[in-house]
Amino acid sequence: MDKLQIRGGKPLAGRLKVSGAKNSALKILAATLLTEQPVRIDNMPHLNDVTTMIELLGCLGAEVLVDEHLSVEVCAGNVRSLKAPYELVKTMRASFLVMGPLLARFGAAEVSLPGGCAIGARPVDQHLKGFEAMGAEISVDGGYVQGRVRERLRGADIHMEMVTVGGTENLLMAATLADGRTVLRNAAQEPEIIDLAQCLIAMGAKIRGHGTDTIEVEGVEALHGAEYRVMPDRIEAGTYLAAAAATRGAIELIGADAGTMGTVLERLRAAGADVTCGDGCIRLDMHGARPRAVDIDTAPYPGFPTDLQAQFMAMDAVADGEARVTETIFENRFMHVQEMNRLGANIELVNSSTAVVHGVESLRAAPVMATDLRASFSLVLAALVAEGTTVIDRIYHIDRGYETIEEKLSLLGADVARIR
Ligand code: EPZ
């Protein structure tokens, strides 16, 4: 199993190009199932999760072409299976997002229940209630969700009981081909949802209100092919900015969208970072200073993203002062705390959703283990700050969501190597 070996103590410095957003790319790939015509997707990140989604599309019968620039063209003209098997869904929950497109276009789908994962139980009840409201018959048998539609999904007024990114996306995709008008209330407002909606609109969908908590969709008979460019990854951008702040460095991110990162940039400024934004670029300079501790409260967009909580906690671990970190989205997203404490951090778990971080001057290298995608990078970040050589085990988690991590960190001057 691959490990990352990091010799810490160097400030990150340099320029970096931000990749396409994983959490948008995966949904846009699922959306290609809504049309029989080819959809070309540019700025696709090179990630294991993307490969898994492409594998799933292939297993349903879609033809997928990847060119040398990592643009992907999907043609779902000859779909021959409506079953998303357990083997693929269990490795990546986003696979469940094929359910809406399959039900909408083919009137049937059989998708493995994703089950829980390291960060929490993560049920899909809101997705299923929404499909039922649109006229689908849903049953669960043998770990699979079976969906059937008599003729065509019909538009419905759906109020989601909590803000769910995946639920909003699955129902949004389903609604594009439903008969009549669908209103999604209490919808998630994440930039990735806007990106998905814009891709669907390019494919001929009629959508309004994306980016607000009420999305209206007028169903159409069919969608058509399109070419679409995936938005920049705001979580990857925020991760490298936090790493630069923690190491007292100075970096410039190219191809980043500051407009999607308001709360994150505000927290970095509160930590003492000098942040400036230009056209498609974000610069951060700590001017050699230690970051100040900043409280973090995760919340649905436009609040602070749960996907950056662990990385900001690592920054707080070496900051001046004490910070309170509150996780409100997932019930088990503090697994990095114990590992960070092994590196000499002083983090107290008050309860399952609150941690208090007492900033320390420096961390010390130790062997640590990655537990989930974002937590893994928080350990990388801590290792970049720590004195000595840290080995991080189980980094396959990182490869799911961070493109060419060693190359990118090396470009910024970090001493990092992948070992077996
Ligand atoms: C998406 O997950 C992201 N994944 C996650 O990123 C991200 O952490 C999360 O949104 C929140 O921003 C992808 O986009 C592939 P949710 P998703 O539905 O859609 C509960 C990463 O590191 N809930 O918004 O699965 C759920 O248990 C990943 O890149 C229900 O109870 O998240 C959770 O507590 C990790 N019933 C909360 O809502 C439902 O039917 C938010 O989940 C659906 C969700």
PDB file of N, CA, C and O in Angstrom, residues 219-250:
ATOM      1  N   GLY A 219     -39.752  20.126 -16.933  1.00  0.00           N
ATOM      2  CA  GLY A 219     -39.259  18.927 -17.610  1.00  0.00           C
ATOM      3  C   GLY A 219     -39.372  19.036 -19.127  1.00  0.00           C
ATOM      4  O   GLY A 219     -40.291  19.663 -19.646  1.00  0.00           O
ATOM      5  N   VAL A 220     -38.409  18.453 -19.843  1.00  0.00           N
ATOM      6  CA  VAL A 220     -38.465  18.433 -21.313  1.00  0.00           C
ATOM      7  C   VAL A 220     -38.497  16.973 -21.769  1.00  0.00           C
ATOM      8  O   VAL A 220     -38.220  16.065 -20.993  1.00  0.00           O
ATOM      9  N   GLU A 221     -38.846  16.754 -23.042  1.00  0.00           N
ATOM     10  CA  GLU A 221     -38.958  15.380 -23.576  1.00  0.00           C
ATOM     11  C   GLU A 221     -37.603  14.687 -23.657  1.00  0.00           C
ATOM     12  O   GLU A 221     -37.488  13.499 -23.402  1.00  0.00           O
ATOM     13  N   ALA A 222     -36.584  15.465 -24.062  1.00  0.00           N
ATOM     14  CA  ALA A 222     -35.258  14.852 -24.242  1.00  0.00           C
ATOM     15  C   ALA A 222     -34.178  15.910 -24.072  1.00  0.00           C
ATOM     16  O   ALA A 222     -34.421  17.097 -24.310  1.00  0.00           O
ATOM     17  N   LEU A 223     -33.005  15.485 -23.652  1.00  0.00           N
ATOM     18  CA  LEU A 223     -31.846  16.380 -23.602  1.00  0.00           C
ATOM     19  C   LEU A 223     -30.939  16.037 -24.771  1.00  0.00           C
ATOM     20  O   LEU A 223     -31.067  14.962 -25.371  1.00  0.00           O
ATOM     21  N   HIS A 224     -30.006  16.950 -25.064  1.00  0.00           N
ATOM     22  CA  HIS A 224     -29.109  16.699 -26.198  1.00  0.00           C
ATOM     23  C   HIS A 224     -27.650  16.811 -25.762  1.00  0.00           C
ATOM     24  O   HIS A 224     -27.350  17.195 -24.627  1.00  0.00           O
ATOM     25  N   GLY A 225     -26.757  16.519 -26.684  1.00  0.00           N
ATOM     26  CA  GLY A 225     -25.331  16.573 -26.398  1.00  0.00           C
ATOM     27  C   GLY A 225     -24.860  17.994 -26.113  1.00  0.00           C
ATOM     28  O   GLY A 225     -25.560  18.968 -26.435  1.00  0.00           O
ATOM     29  N   ALA A 226     -23.689  18.127 -25.504  1.00  0.00           N
ATOM     30  CA  ALA A 226     -23.162  19.455 -25.178  1.00  0.00           C
ATOM     31  C   ALA A 226     -21.678  19.331 -24.904  1.00  0.00           C
ATOM     32  O   ALA A 226     -21.143  18.218 -24.798  1.00  0.00           O
ATOM     33  N   GLU A 227     -21.041  20.491 -24.793  1.00  0.00           N
ATOM     34  CA  GLU A 227     -19.654  20.526 -24.360  1.00  0.00           C
ATOM     35  C   GLU A 227     -19.633  21.393 -23.115  1.00  0.00           C
ATOM     36  O   GLU A 227     -20.226  22.485 -23.108  1.00  0.00           O
ATOM     37  N   TYR A 228     -18.965  20.935 -22.070  1.00  0.00           N
ATOM     38  CA  TYR A 228     -19.007  21.685 -20.815  1.00  0.00           C
ATOM     39  C   TYR A 228     -17.664  21.601 -20.099  1.00  0.00           C
ATOM     40  O   TYR A 228     -17.008  20.559 -20.118  1.00  0.00           O
ATOM     41  N   ARG A 229     -17.286  22.697 -19.459  1.00  0.00           N
ATOM     42  CA  ARG A 229     -16.013  22.748 -18.720  1.00  0.00           C
ATOM     43  C   ARG A 229     -16.295  22.751 -17.217  1.00  0.00           C
ATOM     44  O   ARG A 229     -17.027  23.611 -16.712  1.00  0.00           O
ATOM     45  N   VAL A 230     -15.713  21.786 -16.517  1.00  0.00           N
ATOM     46  CA  VAL A 230     -15.945  21.649 -15.065  1.00  0.00           C
ATOM     47  C   VAL A 230     -15.326  22.839 -14.322  1.00  0.00           C
ATOM     48  O   VAL A 230     -14.237  23.300 -14.657  1.00  0.00           O
ATOM     49  N   MET A 231     -16.016  23.333 -13.306  1.00  0.00           N
ATOM     50  CA  MET A 231     -15.528  24.468 -12.497  1.00  0.00           C
ATOM     51  C   MET A 231     -14.246  24.080 -11.740  1.00  0.00           C
ATOM     52  O   MET A 231     -13.967  22.902 -11.527  1.00  0.00           O
ATOM     53  N   PRO A 232     -13.472  25.084 -11.314  1.00  0.00           N
ATOM     54  CA  PRO A 232     -12.279  24.782 -10.510  1.00  0.00           C
ATOM     55  C   PRO A 232     -12.658  24.212  -9.134  1.00  0.00           C
ATOM     56  O   PRO A 232     -13.725  24.525  -8.609  1.00  0.00           O
ATOM     57  N   ASP A 233     -11.771  23.407  -8.594  1.00  0.00           N
ATOM     58  CA  ASP A 233     -12.051  22.736  -7.315  1.00  0.00           C
ATOM     59  C   ASP A 233     -11.781  23.687  -6.147  1.00  0.00           C
ATOM     60  O   ASP A 233     -10.631  23.958  -5.791  1.00  0.00           O
ATOM     61  N   ARG A 234     -12.869  24.170  -5.529  1.00  0.00           N
ATOM     62  CA  ARG A 234     -12.698  25.147  -4.432  1.00  0.00           C
ATOM     63  C   ARG A 234     -12.150  24.454  -3.183  1.00  0.00           C
ATOM     64  O   ARG A 234     -11.526  25.090  -2.333  1.00  0.00           O
ATOM     65  N   ILE A 235     -12.383  23.153  -3.053  1.00  0.00           N
ATOM     66  CA  ILE A 235     -11.877  22.451  -1.867  1.00  0.00           C
ATOM     67  C   ILE A 235     -10.373  22.202  -2.014  1.00  0.00           C
ATOM     68  O   ILE A 235      -9.604  22.381  -1.064  1.00  0.00           O
ATOM     69  N   GLU A 236      -9.950  21.824  -3.222  1.00  0.00           N
ATOM     70  CA  GLU A 236      -8.501  21.678  -3.437  1.00  0.00           C
ATOM     71  C   GLU A 236      -7.813  23.033  -3.212  1.00  0.00           C
ATOM     72  O   GLU A 236      -6.782  23.115  -2.539  1.00  0.00           O
ATOM     73  N   ALA A 237      -8.420  24.096  -3.769  1.00  0.00           N
ATOM     74  CA  ALA A 237      -7.824  25.430  -3.609  1.00  0.00           C
ATOM     75  C   ALA A 237      -7.711  25.787  -2.126  1.00  0.00           C
ATOM     76  O   ALA A 237      -6.650  26.216  -1.653  1.00  0.00           O
ATOM     77  N   GLY A 238      -8.783  25.585  -1.378  1.00  0.00           N
ATOM     78  CA  GLY A 238      -8.785  25.914   0.053  1.00  0.00           C
ATOM     79  C   GLY A 238      -7.768  25.078   0.820  1.00  0.00           C
ATOM     80  O   GLY A 238      -7.155  25.547   1.785  1.00  0.00           O
ATOM     81  N   THR A 239      -7.570  23.839   0.375  1.00  0.00           N
ATOM     82  CA  THR A 239      -6.617  22.956   1.042  1.00  0.00           C
ATOM     83  C   THR A 239      -5.194  23.491   0.899  1.00  0.00           C
ATOM     84  O   THR A 239      -4.443  23.583   1.876  1.00  0.00           O
ATOM     85  N   TYR A 240      -4.815  23.868  -0.337  1.00  0.00           N
ATOM     86  CA  TYR A 240      -3.454  24.374  -0.540  1.00  0.00           C
ATOM     87  C   TYR A 240      -3.259  25.740   0.131  1.00  0.00           C
ATOM     88  O   TYR A 240      -2.174  26.051   0.628  1.00  0.00           O
ATOM     89  N   LEU A 241      -4.322  26.545   0.168  1.00  0.00           N
ATOM     90  CA  LEU A 241      -4.201  27.840   0.856  1.00  0.00           C
ATOM     91  C   LEU A 241      -3.971  27.626   2.355  1.00  0.00           C
ATOM     92  O   LEU A 241      -3.125  28.289   2.967  1.00  0.00           O
ATOM     93  N   ALA A 242      -4.716  26.678   2.944  1.00  0.00           N
ATOM     94  CA  ALA A 242      -4.534  26.390   4.381  1.00  0.00           C
ATOM     95  C   ALA A 242      -3.123  25.858   4.627  1.00  0.00           C
ATOM     96  O   ALA A 242      -2.480  26.198   5.632  1.00  0.00           O
ATOM     97  N   ALA A 243      -2.626  25.045   3.693  1.00  0.00           N
ATOM     98  CA  ALA A 243      -1.282  24.479   3.855  1.00  0.00           C
ATOM     99  C   ALA A 243      -0.233  25.595   3.790  1.00  0.00           C
ATOM    100  O   ALA A 243       0.728  25.608   4.560  1.00  0.00           O
ATOM    101  N   ALA A 244      -0.443  26.542   2.871  1.00  0.00           N
ATOM    102  CA  ALA A 244       0.503  27.658   2.769  1.00  0.00           C
ATOM    103  C   ALA A 244       0.457  28.500   4.037  1.00  0.00           C
ATOM    104  O   ALA A 244       1.497  28.932   4.551  1.00  0.00           O
ATOM    105  N   ALA A 245      -0.755  28.709   4.574  1.00  0.00           N
ATOM    106  CA  ALA A 245      -0.879  29.520   5.788  1.00  0.00           C
ATOM    107  C   ALA A 245      -0.202  28.817   6.969  1.00  0.00           C
ATOM    108  O   ALA A 245       0.531  29.441   7.740  1.00  0.00           O
ATOM    109  N   ALA A 246      -0.418  27.505   7.090  1.00  0.00           N
ATOM    110  CA  ALA A 246       0.147  26.771   8.228  1.00  0.00           C
ATOM    111  C   ALA A 246       1.673  26.754   8.179  1.00  0.00           C
ATOM    112  O   ALA A 246       2.338  26.787   9.218  1.00  0.00           O
ATOM    113  N   THR A 247       2.231  26.701   6.947  1.00  0.00           N
ATOM    114  CA  THR A 247       3.699  26.643   6.832  1.00  0.00           C
ATOM    115  C   THR A 247       4.327  28.035   6.739  1.00  0.00           C
ATOM    116  O   THR A 247       5.514  28.153   6.471  1.00  0.00           O
ATOM    117  N   ARG A 248       3.511  29.063   6.927  1.00  0.00           N
ATOM    118  CA  ARG A 248       3.984  30.465   6.880  1.00  0.00           C
ATOM    119  C   ARG A 248       4.547  30.819   5.505  1.00  0.00           C
ATOM    120  O   ARG A 248       5.549  31.526   5.379  1.00  0.00           O
ATOM    121  N   GLY A 249       3.903  30.281   4.463  1.00  0.00           N
ATOM    122  CA  GLY A 249       4.419  30.427   3.104  1.00  0.00           C
ATOM    123  C   GLY A 249       3.700  31.487   2.298  1.00  0.00           C
ATOM    124  O   GLY A 249       2.974  32.345   2.830  1.00  0.00           O
ATOM    125  N   ALA A 250       3.895  31.405   0.983  1.00  0.00           N
ATOM    126  CA  ALA A 250       3.276  32.363   0.046  1.00  0.00           C
ATOM    127  C   ALA A 250       3.011  31.620  -1.251  1.00  0.00           C
ATOM    128  O   ALA A 250       3.950  31.124  -1.879  1.00  0.00           O
TER     129      ALA A 250
END
